[in-house]
Tab-separated table of C-alpha atoms in Angstrom:
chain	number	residue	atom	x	y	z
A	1	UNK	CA	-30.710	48.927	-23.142
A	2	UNK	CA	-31.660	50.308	-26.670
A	3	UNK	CA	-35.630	50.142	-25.698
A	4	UNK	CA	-37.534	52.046	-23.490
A	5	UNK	CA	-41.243	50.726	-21.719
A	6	UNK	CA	-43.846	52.892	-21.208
A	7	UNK	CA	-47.742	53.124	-20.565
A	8	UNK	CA	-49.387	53.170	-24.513
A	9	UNK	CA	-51.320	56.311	-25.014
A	10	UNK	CA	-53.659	58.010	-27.807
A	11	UNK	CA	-50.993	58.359	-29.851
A	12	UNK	CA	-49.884	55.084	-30.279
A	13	UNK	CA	-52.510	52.827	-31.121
A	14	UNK	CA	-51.983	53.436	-34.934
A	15	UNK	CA	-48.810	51.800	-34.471
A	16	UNK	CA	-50.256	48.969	-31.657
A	17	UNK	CA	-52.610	48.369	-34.573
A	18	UNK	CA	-50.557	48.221	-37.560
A	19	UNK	CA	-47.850	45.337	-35.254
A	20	UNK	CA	-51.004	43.398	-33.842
A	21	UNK	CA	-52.300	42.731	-37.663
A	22	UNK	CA	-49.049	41.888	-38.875
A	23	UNK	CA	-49.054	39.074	-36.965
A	24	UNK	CA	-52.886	38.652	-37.570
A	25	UNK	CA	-51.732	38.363	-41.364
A	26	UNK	CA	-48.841	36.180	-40.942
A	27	UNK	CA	-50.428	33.485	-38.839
A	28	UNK	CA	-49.049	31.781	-36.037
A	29	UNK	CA	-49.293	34.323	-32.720
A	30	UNK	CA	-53.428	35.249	-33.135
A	31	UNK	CA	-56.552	33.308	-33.508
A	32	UNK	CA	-57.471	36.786	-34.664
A	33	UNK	CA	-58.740	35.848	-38.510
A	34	UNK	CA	-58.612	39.442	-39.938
A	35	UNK	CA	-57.158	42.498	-39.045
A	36	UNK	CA	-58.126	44.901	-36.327
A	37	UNK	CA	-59.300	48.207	-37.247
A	38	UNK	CA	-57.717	51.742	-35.364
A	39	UNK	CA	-61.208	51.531	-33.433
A	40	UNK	CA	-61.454	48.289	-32.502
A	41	UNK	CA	-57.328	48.692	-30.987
A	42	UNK	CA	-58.550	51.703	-29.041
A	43	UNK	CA	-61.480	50.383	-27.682
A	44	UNK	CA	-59.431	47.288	-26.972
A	45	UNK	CA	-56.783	49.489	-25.284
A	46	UNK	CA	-59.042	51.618	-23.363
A	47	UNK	CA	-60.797	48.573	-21.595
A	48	UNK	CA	-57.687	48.128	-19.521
A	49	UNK	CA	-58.543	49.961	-16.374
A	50	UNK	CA	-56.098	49.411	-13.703
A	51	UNK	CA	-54.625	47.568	-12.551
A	52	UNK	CA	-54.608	46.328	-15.974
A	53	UNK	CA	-52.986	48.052	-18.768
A	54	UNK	CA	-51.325	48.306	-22.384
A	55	UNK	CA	-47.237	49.327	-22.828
A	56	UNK	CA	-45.464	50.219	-25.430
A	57	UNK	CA	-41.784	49.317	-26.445
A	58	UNK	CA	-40.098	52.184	-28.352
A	59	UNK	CA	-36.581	51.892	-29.736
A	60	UNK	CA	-33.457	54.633	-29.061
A	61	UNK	CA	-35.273	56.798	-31.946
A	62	UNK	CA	-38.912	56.712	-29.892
A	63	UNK	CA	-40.538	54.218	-32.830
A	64	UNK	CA	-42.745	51.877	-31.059
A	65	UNK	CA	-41.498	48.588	-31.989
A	66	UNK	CA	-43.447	46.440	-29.911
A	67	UNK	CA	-46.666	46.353	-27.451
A	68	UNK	CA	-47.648	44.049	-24.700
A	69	UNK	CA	-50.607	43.781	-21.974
A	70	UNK	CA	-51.934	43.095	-18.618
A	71	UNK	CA	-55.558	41.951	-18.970
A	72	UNK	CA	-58.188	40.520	-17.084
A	73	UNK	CA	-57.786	36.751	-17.137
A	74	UNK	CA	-61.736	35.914	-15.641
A	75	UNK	CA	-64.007	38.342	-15.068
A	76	UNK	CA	-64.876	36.973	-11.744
A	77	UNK	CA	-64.057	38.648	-8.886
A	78	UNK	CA	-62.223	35.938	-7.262
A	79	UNK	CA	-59.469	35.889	-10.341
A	80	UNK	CA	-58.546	39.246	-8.795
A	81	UNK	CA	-54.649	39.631	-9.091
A	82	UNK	CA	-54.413	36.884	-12.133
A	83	UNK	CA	-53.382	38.701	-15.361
A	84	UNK	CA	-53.414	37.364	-18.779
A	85	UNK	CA	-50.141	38.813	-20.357
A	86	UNK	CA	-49.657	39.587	-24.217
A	87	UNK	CA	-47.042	40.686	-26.332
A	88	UNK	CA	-46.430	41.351	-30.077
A	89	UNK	CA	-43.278	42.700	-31.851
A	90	UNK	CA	-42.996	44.600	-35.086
A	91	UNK	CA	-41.736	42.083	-37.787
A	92	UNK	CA	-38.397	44.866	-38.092
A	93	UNK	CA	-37.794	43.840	-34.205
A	94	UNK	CA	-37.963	40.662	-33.753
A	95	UNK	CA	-34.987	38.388	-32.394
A	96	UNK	CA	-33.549	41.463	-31.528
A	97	UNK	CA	-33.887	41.155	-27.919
A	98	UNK	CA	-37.697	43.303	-27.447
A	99	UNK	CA	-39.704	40.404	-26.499
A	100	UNK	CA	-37.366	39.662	-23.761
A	101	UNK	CA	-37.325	43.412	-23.017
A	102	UNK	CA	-41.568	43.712	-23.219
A	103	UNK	CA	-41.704	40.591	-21.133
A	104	UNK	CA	-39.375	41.256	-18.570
A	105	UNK	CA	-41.268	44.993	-18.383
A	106	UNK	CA	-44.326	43.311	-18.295
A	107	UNK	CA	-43.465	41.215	-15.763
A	108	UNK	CA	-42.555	43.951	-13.682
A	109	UNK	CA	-45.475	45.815	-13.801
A	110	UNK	CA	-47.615	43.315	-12.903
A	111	UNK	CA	-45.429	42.710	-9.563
A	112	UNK	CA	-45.831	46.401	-9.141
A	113	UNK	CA	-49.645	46.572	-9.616
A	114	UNK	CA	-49.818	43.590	-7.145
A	115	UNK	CA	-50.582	40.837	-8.993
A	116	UNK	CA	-50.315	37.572	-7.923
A	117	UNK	CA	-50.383	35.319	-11.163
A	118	UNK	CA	-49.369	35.917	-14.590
A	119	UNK	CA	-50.851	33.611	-17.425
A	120	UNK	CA	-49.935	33.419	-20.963
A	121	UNK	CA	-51.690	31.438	-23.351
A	122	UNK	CA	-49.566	30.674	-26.617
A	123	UNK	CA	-49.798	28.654	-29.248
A	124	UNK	CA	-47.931	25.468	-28.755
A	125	UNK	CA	-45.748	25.558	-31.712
A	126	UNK	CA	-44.666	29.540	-31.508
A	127	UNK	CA	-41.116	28.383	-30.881
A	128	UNK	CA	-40.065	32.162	-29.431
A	129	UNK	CA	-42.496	32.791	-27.111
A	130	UNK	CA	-42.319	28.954	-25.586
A	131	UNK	CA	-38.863	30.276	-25.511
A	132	UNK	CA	-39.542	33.434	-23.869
A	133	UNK	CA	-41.940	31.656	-20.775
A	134	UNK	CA	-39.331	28.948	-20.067
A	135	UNK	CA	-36.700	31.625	-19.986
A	136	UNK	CA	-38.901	33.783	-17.219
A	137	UNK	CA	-39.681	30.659	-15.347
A	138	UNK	CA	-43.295	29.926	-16.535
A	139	UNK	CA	-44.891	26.508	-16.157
A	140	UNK	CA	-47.455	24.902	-18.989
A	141	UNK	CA	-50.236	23.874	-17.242
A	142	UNK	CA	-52.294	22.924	-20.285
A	143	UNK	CA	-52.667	21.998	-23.808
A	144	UNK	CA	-55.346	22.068	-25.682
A	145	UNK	CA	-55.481	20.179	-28.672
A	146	UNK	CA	-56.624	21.604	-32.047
A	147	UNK	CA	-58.371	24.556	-30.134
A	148	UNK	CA	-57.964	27.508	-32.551
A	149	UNK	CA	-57.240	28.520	-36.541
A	150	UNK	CA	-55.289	31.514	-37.239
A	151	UNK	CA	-55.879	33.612	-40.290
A	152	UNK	CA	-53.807	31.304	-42.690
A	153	UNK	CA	-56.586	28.195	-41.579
A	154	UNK	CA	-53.940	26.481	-39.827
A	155	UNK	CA	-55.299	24.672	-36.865
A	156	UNK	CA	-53.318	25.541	-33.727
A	157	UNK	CA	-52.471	23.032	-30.397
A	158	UNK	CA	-53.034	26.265	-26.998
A	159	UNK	CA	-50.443	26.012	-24.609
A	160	UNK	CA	-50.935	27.142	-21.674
A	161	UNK	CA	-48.100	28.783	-19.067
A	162	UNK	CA	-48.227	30.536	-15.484
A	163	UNK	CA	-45.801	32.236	-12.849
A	164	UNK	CA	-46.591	32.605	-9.534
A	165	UNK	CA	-45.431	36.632	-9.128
């Protein structure tokens, strides 16, 4: 496998903020309206306390060409062991196989950190990632109807999607 997966650290939120508002810019994978600043990524990254957590994707040359997260899906005790999973690829990357890779990883990790549910919430017309959860063997659960605008002011249908780990 050209990639490799590991834990994000200081180092590589510059480039976990720089992918994150590409897509913010492009529309279509963020109901994020403008871009992120390096502060608000760390912050963001540093509120993952285990057993959540941010990863990195890096490529045979050690770019990181994607990032992807395990994140608190309630903040309610009793949603212990349910994780909200995330993923974004560098424009360069994509359909080059490091979705599947991050999401496969991720997926992984959350088995390892002993979750029991793994939720991803997409919009309904991102074609790849709808893709992506049917490949894995996620099940929509939900869609929300005209429940978010990304940064181009396109309305966007939520699915919904969860595997039982």
């Amino acid at each position: 496998m050209p990639y490799t997966f590991r834990p994000a650290v200081e180092s590589d939120i510059q480039a976990i903020t720089d992918i994150y508002n590409a897509s913010v810019v492009v529309g279509g994978a963020t109901a994020d309206l403008t871009a992120r600043t390096f502060d608000q990524r760390r912050a963001w990254v540093e509120s993952h306390k285990p057993p959540y957590g941010v990863f990195v994707a890096e490529s045979e040359g050690g770019q990181v060409i994607g990032f992807g997260s395990l994140s608190v899906f309630y903040d309610r005790a009793g949603y212990d062991g349910v994780t909200d999973l995330a993923y974004y690829i560098a424009p360069a990357w994509q359909g080059r196989g490091a979705g599947t890779f991050m999401l496969d990883n991720l997926l992984r990790e959350a088995r390892a950190r002993h979750m029991r549910k793994a939720c991803g919430i997409i919009f309904a017309d991102n074609a790849g990632s709808i893709a992506l959860m049917r490949r894995f063997g996620f099940t929509q659960f939900g869609l929300m109807p005209a429940a978010a605008t990304d940064s181009t002011g396109t309305m966007r249908d939520m699915s919904y999607w969860y595997l039982d780990l």
